[in-house]
XYZ file of C-alpha atoms in Angstrom:
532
model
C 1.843 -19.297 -18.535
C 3.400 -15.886 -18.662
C 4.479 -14.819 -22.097
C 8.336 -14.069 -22.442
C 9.351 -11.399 -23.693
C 12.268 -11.501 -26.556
C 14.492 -8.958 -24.728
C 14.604 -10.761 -21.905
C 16.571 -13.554 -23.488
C 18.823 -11.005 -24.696
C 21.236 -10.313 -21.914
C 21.747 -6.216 -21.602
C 25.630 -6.152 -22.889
C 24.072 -6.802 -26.221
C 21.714 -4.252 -26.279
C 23.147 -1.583 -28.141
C 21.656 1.002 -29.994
C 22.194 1.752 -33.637
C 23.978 4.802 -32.894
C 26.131 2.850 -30.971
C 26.722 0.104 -33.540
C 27.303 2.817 -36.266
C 29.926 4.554 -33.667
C 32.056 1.360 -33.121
C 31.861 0.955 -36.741
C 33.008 4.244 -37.063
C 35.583 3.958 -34.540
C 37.193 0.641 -35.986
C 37.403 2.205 -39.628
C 39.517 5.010 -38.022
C 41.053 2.646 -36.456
C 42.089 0.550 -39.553
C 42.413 3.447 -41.996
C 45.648 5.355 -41.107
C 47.442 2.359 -40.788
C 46.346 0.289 -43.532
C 43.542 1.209 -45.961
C 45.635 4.881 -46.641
C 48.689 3.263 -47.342
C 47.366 0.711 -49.493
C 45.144 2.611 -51.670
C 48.265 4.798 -51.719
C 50.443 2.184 -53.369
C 47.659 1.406 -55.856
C 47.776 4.990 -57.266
C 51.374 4.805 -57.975
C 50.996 1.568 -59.530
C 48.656 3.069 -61.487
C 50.333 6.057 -61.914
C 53.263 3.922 -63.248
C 50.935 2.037 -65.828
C 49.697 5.214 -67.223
C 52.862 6.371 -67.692
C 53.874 3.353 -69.262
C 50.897 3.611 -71.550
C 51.535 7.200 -72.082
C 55.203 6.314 -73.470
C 53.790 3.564 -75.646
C 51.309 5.645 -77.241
C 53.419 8.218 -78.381
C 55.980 6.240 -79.720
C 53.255 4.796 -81.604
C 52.129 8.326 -82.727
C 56.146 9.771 -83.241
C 56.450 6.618 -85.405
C 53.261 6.588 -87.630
C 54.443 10.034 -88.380
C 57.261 9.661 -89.479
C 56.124 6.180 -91.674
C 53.641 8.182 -93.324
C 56.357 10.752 -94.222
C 59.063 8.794 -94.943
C 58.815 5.716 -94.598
C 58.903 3.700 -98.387
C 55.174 2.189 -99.005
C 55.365 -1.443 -98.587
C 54.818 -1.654 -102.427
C 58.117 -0.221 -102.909
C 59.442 -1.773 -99.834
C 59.273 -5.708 -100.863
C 59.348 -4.909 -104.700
C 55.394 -5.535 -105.407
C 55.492 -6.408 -109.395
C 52.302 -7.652 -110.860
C 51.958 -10.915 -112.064
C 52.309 -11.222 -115.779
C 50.032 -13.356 -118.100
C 51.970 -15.271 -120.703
C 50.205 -16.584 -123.747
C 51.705 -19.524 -123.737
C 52.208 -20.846 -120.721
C 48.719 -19.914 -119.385
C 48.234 -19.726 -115.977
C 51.230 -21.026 -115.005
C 52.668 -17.797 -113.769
C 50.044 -17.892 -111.397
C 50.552 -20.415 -108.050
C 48.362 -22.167 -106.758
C 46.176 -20.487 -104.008
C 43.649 -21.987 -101.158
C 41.055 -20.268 -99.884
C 39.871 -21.720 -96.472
C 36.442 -20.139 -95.207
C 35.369 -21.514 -91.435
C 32.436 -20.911 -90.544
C 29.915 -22.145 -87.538
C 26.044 -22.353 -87.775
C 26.250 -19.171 -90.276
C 22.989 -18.651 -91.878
C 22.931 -15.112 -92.617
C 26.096 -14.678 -94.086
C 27.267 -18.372 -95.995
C 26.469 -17.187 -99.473
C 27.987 -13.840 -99.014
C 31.530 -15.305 -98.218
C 31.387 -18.133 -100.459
C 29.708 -15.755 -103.107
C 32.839 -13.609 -102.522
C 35.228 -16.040 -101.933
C 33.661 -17.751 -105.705
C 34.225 -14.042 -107.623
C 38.136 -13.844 -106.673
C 39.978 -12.744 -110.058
C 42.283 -15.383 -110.175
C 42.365 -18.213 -112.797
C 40.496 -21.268 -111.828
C 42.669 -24.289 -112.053
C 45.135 -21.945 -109.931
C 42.530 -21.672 -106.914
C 40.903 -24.217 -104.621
C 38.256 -22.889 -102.385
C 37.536 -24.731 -99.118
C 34.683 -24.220 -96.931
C 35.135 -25.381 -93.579
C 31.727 -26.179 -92.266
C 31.863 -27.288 -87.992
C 27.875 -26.215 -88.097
C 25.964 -27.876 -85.577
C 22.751 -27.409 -87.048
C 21.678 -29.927 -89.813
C 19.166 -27.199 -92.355
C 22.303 -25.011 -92.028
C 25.136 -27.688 -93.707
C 22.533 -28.952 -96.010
C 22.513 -24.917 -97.048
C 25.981 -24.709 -97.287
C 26.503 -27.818 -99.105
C 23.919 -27.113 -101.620
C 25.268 -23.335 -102.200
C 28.593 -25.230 -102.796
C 27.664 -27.623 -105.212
C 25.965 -24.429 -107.034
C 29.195 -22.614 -107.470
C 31.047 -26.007 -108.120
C 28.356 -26.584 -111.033
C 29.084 -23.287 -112.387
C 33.409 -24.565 -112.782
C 34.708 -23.239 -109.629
C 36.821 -25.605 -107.803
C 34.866 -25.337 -103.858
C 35.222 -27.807 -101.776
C 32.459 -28.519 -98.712
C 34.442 -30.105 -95.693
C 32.874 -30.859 -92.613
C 34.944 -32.526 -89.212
C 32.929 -35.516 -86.749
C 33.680 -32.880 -84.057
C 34.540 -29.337 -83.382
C 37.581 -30.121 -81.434
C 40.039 -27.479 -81.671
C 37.328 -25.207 -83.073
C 38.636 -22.767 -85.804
C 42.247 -23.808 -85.033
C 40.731 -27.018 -85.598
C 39.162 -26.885 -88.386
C 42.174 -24.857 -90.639
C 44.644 -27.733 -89.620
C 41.970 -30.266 -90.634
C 41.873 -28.675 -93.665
C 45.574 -28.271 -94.568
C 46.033 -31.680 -94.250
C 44.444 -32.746 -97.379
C 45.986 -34.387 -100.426
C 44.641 -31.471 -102.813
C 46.435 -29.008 -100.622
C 50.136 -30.284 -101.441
C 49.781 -28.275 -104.627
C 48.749 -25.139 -102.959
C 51.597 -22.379 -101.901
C 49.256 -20.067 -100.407
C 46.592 -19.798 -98.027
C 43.828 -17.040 -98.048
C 41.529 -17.082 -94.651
C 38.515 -15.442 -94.615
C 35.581 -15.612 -92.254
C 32.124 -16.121 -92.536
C 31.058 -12.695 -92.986
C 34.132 -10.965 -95.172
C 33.742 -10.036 -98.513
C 36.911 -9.340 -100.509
C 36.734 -7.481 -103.748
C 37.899 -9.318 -106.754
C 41.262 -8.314 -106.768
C 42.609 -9.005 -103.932
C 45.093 -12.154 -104.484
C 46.275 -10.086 -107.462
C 47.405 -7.367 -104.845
C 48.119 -9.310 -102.197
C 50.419 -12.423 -103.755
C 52.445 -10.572 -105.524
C 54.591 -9.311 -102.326
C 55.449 -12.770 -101.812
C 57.179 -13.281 -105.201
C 60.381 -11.429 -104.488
C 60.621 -12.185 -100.934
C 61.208 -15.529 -99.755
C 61.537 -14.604 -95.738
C 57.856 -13.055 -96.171
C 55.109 -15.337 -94.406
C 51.970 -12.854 -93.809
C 49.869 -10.345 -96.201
C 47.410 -8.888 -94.018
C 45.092 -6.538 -95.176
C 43.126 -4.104 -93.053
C 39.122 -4.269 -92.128
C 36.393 -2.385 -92.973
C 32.667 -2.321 -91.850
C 29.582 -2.825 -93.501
C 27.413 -1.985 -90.453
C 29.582 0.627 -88.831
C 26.844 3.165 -88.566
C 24.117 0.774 -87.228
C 24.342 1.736 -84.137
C 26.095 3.306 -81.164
C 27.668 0.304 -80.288
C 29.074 -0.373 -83.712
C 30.929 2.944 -83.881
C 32.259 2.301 -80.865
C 33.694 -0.909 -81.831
C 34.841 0.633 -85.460
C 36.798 4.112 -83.411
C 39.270 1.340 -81.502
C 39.658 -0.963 -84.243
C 40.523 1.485 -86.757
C 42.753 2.781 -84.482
C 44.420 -0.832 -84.276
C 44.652 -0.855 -88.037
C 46.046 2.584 -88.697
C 48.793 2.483 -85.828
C 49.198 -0.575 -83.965
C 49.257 -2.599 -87.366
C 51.246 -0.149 -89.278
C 53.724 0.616 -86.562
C 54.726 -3.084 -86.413
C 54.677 -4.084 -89.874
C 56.863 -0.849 -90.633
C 59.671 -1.033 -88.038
C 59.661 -4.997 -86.959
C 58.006 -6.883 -89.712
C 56.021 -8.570 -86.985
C 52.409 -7.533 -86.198
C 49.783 -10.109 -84.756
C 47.535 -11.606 -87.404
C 44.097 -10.568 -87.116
C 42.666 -14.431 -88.004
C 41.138 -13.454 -91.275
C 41.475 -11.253 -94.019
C 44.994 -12.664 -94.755
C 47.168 -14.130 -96.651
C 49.766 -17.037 -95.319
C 53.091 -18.562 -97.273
C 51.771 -22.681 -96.411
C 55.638 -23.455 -95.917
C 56.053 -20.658 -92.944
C 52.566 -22.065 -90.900
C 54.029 -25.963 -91.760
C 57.931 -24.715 -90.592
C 56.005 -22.307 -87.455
C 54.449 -26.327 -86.160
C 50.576 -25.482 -87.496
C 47.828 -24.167 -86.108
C 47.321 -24.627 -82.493
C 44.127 -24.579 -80.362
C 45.798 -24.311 -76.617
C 44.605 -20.384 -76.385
C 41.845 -18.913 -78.385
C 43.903 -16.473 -80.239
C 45.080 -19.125 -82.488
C 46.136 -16.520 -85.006
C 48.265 -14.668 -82.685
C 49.621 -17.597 -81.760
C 50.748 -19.010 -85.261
C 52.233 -15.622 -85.901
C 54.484 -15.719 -82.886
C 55.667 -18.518 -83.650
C 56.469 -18.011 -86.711
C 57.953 -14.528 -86.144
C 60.543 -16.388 -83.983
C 61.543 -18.136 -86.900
C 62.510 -15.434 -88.859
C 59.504 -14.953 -91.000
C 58.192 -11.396 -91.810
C 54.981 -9.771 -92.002
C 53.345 -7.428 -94.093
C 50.105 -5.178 -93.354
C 48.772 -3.441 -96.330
C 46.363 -0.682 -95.105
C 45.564 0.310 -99.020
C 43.730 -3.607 -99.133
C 40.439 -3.580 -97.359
C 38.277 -6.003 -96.727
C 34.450 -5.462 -95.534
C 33.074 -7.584 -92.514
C 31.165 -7.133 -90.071
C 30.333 -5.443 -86.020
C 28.626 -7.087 -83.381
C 26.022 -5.668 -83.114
C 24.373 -7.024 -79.979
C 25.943 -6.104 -76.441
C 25.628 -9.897 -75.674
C 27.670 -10.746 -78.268
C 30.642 -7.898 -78.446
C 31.010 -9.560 -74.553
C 31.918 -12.365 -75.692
C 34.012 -11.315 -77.959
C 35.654 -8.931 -76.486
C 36.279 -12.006 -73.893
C 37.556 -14.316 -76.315
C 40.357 -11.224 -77.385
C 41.535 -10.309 -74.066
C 41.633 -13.656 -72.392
C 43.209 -15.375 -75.528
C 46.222 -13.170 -75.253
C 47.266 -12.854 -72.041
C 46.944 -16.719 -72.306
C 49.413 -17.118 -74.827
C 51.745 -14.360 -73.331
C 51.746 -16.868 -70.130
C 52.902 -19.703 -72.438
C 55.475 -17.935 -74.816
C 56.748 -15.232 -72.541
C 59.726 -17.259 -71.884
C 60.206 -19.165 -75.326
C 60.311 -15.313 -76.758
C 62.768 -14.142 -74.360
C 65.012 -17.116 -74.876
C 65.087 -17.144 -78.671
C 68.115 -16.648 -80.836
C 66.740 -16.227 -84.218
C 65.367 -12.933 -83.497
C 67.122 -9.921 -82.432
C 66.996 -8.633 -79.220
C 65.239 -5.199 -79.782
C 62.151 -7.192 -81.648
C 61.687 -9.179 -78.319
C 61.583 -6.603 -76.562
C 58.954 -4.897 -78.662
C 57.037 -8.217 -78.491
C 57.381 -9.116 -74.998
C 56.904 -5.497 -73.744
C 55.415 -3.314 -76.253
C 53.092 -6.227 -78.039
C 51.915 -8.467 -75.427
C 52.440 -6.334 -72.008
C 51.441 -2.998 -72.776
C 48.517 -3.488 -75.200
C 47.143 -6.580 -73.951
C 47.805 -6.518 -70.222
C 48.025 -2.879 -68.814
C 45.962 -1.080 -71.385
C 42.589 -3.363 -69.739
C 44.103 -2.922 -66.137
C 44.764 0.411 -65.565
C 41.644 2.047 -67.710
C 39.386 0.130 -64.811
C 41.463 -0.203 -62.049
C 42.531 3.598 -62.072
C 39.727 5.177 -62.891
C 36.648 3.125 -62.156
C 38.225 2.246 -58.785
C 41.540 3.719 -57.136
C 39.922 7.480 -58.441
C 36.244 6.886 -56.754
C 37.530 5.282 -53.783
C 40.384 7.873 -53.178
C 37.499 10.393 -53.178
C 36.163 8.782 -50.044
C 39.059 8.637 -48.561
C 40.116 12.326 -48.645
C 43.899 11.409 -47.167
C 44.645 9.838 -50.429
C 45.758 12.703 -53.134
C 45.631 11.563 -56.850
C 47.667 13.992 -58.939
C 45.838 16.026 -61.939
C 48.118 15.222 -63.962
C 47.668 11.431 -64.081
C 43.521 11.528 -64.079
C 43.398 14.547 -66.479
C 46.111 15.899 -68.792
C 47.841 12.699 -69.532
C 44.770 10.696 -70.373
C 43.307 13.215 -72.168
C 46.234 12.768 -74.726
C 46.290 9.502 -74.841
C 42.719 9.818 -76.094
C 43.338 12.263 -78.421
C 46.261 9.884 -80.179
C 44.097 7.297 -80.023
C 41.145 9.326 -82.353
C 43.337 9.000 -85.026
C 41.864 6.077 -86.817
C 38.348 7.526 -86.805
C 38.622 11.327 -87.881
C 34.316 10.689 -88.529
C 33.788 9.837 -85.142
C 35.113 12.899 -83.466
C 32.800 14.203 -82.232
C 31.947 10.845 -80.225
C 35.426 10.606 -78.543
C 34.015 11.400 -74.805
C 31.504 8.868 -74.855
C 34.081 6.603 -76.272
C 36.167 7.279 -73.494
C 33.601 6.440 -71.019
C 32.481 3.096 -72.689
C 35.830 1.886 -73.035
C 36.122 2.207 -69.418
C 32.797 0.268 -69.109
C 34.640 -2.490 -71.156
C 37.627 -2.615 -69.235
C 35.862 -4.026 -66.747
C 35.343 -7.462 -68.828
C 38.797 -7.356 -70.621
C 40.426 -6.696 -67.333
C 38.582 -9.988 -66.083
C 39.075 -12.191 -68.839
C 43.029 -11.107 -69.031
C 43.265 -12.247 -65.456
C 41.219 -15.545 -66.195
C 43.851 -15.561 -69.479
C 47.079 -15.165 -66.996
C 45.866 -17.325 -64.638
C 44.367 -20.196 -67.106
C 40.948 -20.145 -64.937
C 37.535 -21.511 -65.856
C 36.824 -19.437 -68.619
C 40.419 -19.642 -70.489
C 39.143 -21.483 -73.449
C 35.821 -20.534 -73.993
C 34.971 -19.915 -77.475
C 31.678 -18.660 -78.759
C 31.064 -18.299 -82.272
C 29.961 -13.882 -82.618
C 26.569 -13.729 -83.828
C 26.145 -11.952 -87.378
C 22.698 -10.272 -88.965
C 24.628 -10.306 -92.789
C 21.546 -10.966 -94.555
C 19.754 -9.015 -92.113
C 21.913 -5.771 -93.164
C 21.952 -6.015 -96.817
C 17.656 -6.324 -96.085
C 17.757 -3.302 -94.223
C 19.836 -0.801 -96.959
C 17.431 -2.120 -99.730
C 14.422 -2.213 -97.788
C 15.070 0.686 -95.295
C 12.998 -1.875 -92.377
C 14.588 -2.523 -89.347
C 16.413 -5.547 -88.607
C 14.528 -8.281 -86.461
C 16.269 -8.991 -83.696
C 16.137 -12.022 -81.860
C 14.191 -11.453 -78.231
C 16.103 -10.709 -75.212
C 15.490 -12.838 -72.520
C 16.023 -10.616 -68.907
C 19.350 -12.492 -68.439
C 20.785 -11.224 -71.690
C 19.020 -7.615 -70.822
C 20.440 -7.248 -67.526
C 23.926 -6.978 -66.710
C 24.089 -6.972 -62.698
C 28.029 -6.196 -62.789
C 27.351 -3.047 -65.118
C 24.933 -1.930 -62.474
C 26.589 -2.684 -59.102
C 29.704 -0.644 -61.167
C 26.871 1.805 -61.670
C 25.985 2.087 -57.790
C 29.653 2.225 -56.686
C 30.074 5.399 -58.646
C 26.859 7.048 -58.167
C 27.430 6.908 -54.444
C 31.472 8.129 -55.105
C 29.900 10.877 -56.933
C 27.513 11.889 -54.615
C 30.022 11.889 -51.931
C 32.145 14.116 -54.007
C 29.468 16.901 -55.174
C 28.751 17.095 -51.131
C 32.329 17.151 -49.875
C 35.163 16.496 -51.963
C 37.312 19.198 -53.763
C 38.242 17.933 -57.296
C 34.662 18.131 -59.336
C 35.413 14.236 -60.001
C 31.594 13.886 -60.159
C 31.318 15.428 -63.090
C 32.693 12.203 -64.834
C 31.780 10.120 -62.250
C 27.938 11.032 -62.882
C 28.487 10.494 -66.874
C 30.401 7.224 -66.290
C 27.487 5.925 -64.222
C 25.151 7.094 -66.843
C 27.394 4.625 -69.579
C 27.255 1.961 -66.923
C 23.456 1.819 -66.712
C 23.145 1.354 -70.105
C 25.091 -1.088 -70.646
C 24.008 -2.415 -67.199
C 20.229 -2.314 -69.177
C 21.559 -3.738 -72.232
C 20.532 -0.475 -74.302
C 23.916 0.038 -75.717
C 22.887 -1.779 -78.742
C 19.689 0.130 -79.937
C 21.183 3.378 -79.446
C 21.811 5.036 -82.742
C 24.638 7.524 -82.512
């Protein structure tokens, strides 16, 4: 029998060359592009345009008013009348309420005795303070640990209690209401929340609870963060430039013009009567603290943030883990700005200028256009406007504006100067997860509530300043190495930047190069092991 040949069961219409398949490829983009790609990608840059802008405004109010609260602005010391407490001979410590320390914690090995160690040396007198350690761990050596460094403190006359819940339900949320709803606790006026791996110095209750003597409308003392592992690694002084940044403006600027700021989950100090009045913790978004202090802002209470009262904790210090994180804080509140957007704007307890600032400058702003517009702008309207020539992005919105929003934004971290440009570029690598989780967050998708416990190395650290060895890490396995989002990212603007150093005009692949560069490390998982 004659042998067929494949060709001949393809009839000749169909075969086409590849230069003719690329032409009628070629022919249907032009065909497609004037009248709809072009005007599309056109209304994304003024959309983005219009969030940088908005940005823009929101950072320099920030900076205008930081100014002017470190100039004139009364410190809060003489703003809310802070007197210390006085001893009195003869009525002991009866000057002194009654405070509760609550200390969550999940699976913590490396860091238990350091909280509860810290938590157990607060300068306060001891039939005034009940510690409680709130103990969800999973793992059976780790709660016999935790029990048995409790009942060491406890045999030494400190008044720790160990607490442990059937399930995890509700998770931290969980576990604080679980834990305010014992009999002991009816005596206690105060709550002090501190997480597994912060340390407070002795005195802080005797700074922080005196603010609340003289002002009954006050619900929050939150004092500012500081990092025991900040120089660890590149990743870590990443991490510490934006979050001192949120301490030194975003924190100040609220507690110094509205009173309101969101709680930061630990590190605090609560009034019991404004969480009990504000309906107790809630677990329906995983910014639980943000949540309570919503609510109980719209009740009237007031907030204070002391940045003069630090408290040392500690970075993630693994990519895998500032992921999920990071995750957990941009999904959690655009979340909760879905739930409360309308119970803010229809409140009548508060005045009308503090919603805005909450609805707009709080929750939309920071939480919601800050993620979008870093990636959408400029990891994909700017690259793909390069390859589509017809498309003109104006200098001002991809250089001179930006640039000062990053120089207002190096405030917090004078140190770190020098480390601003590489900032910049990983914060755009990030964007790309916060910008997914805050749309998982607005639209309550799969990964709304997801909550995974960051992994600490406390221990770990103190071993390595002592002993100068390195830290053992755990092993990576080459799904925690490789990041294939990072790396298609990567591609995308490799090829835009190619396409720009042959034909386009602007010298965008200057950055584009450099922001590929950030995205393959990350993409490799070598962000971590970098040290800066």
């Amino acid at each position: 029998m004659a042998e067929v040949s494949p060709k001949a069961l393809i009839p000749d219409s169909f075969m086409v060359s590849r230069e003719d398949i690329a032409g009628q490829i070629g022919m249907m983009w032009e065909l497609i592009k004037t009248p709809l790609i072009v005007p599309l990608l056109n209304l994304a840059v003024y959309i983005c345009l219009a969030m940088v802008l908005m940005l823009f405004i929101e950072r320099l109010y920030m900076g205008v008013v930081i100014i002017l609260v470190k100039l004139f602005w009364k410190k809060p010391e003489d703003r809310y009348n802070w007197n210390p407490i006085e001893e009195d001979l003869e009525s002991g410590s009866a000057a002194y309420p009654v405070v509760l320390v609550q200390i969550p914690m999940f699976n913590e090995r490396e860091v238990y005795k350091i909280s509860i160690g810290a938590a157990c040396g607060l300068s306060w007198p001891s039939d005034r303070l009940v510690i409680q350690v709130l103990d969800d761990s999973t793992d059976p050596v780790i709660k016999q640990m935790v029990e048995l460094e409790c009942q060491r403190w406890a045999a030494k006359g400190i008044n720790i209690v160990y607490q442990i819940r059937e399930t995890r339900g509700g998770y931290k949320a969980g576990a604080l209401k679980e834990g305010l709803k014992r009999s002991y606790v009816k005596h206690c006026e105060f709550v002090a929340i501190f997480d597994a791996d912060f340390r407070p110095e002795p005195d802080f209750l005797r700074r922080a609870i005196p603010f609340f003597s003289s002002n009954p409308d006050l619900a929050l003392v939150q004092a500012r963060w500081r990092f025991v592992n900040a120089d660890e690694c590149l990743l870590t002084r990443m991490q510490e430039m934006s979050l001192d940044y949120h301490f030194t403006v975003e924190q100040e600027v609220g507690s110094a013009t509205h009173a309101f700021f969101g709680f930061n989950g630990t590190a605090g100090v609560w009034r019991i009567a404004a969480i009990n009045e504000a309906g107790g913790w809630k677990d329906r978004t995983t910014v639980e603290d943000m949540d309570l202090a919503v609510r109980a802002s719209l009740r009237g209470w007031k907030f204070v943030y002391l940045g003069d009262l630090q408290v040392k904790s500690e970075l993630p210090s693994t990519f895998k883990a500032f992921r999920f994180q990071q995750h957990r804080w941009s999904c959690g509140p655009a979340n909760l700005f879905r739930k409360m957007v309308m119970e803010i704007a229809r409140n009548k307890k508060v005045k009308f200028w503090k919603k805005v600032y909450v609805i707009y400058s709080f929750f939309f702003v920071r939480k919601i256009i800050a993620h979008m517009v870093t990636f959408f702008f400029f990891c994909v309207v700017l690259p793909l406007s390069i390859l589509i020539p017809e498309v003109e992005v104006p200098v001002w919105g991809t250089i001179y504006i930006p640039c000062i929003i990053t120089t207002l934004n190096s405030v917090g971290t004078p140190r770190s100067i020098h480390l601003l440009f590489y900032w910049i570029l990983f914060e755009n690598v990030m964007s790309l997860h916060r910008t997914k989780a805050t749309f998982i967050g607005l639209l309550e998708a799969g990964r709304a509530n997801e909550w995974v416990v960051t992994e600490k190395l406390g221990d770990a650290l103190k071993n390595k300043s002592n002993n100068k060895t390195s830290i053992k890490r755990p092993r990576f396995k080459f799904g925690d190495r490789i990041h294939l989002l990072e790396l298609g990212f990567g591609v995308f603007l490799f090829t835009c930047g190619c396409y720009d150093f042959m034909y386009g005009k602007h010298h965008y692949y200057v950055y584009l190069f450099l922001q590929t560069i950030t995205f393959l490390i990350t993409g490799f998982g070598y962000i971590g092991t970098i040290i800066p």
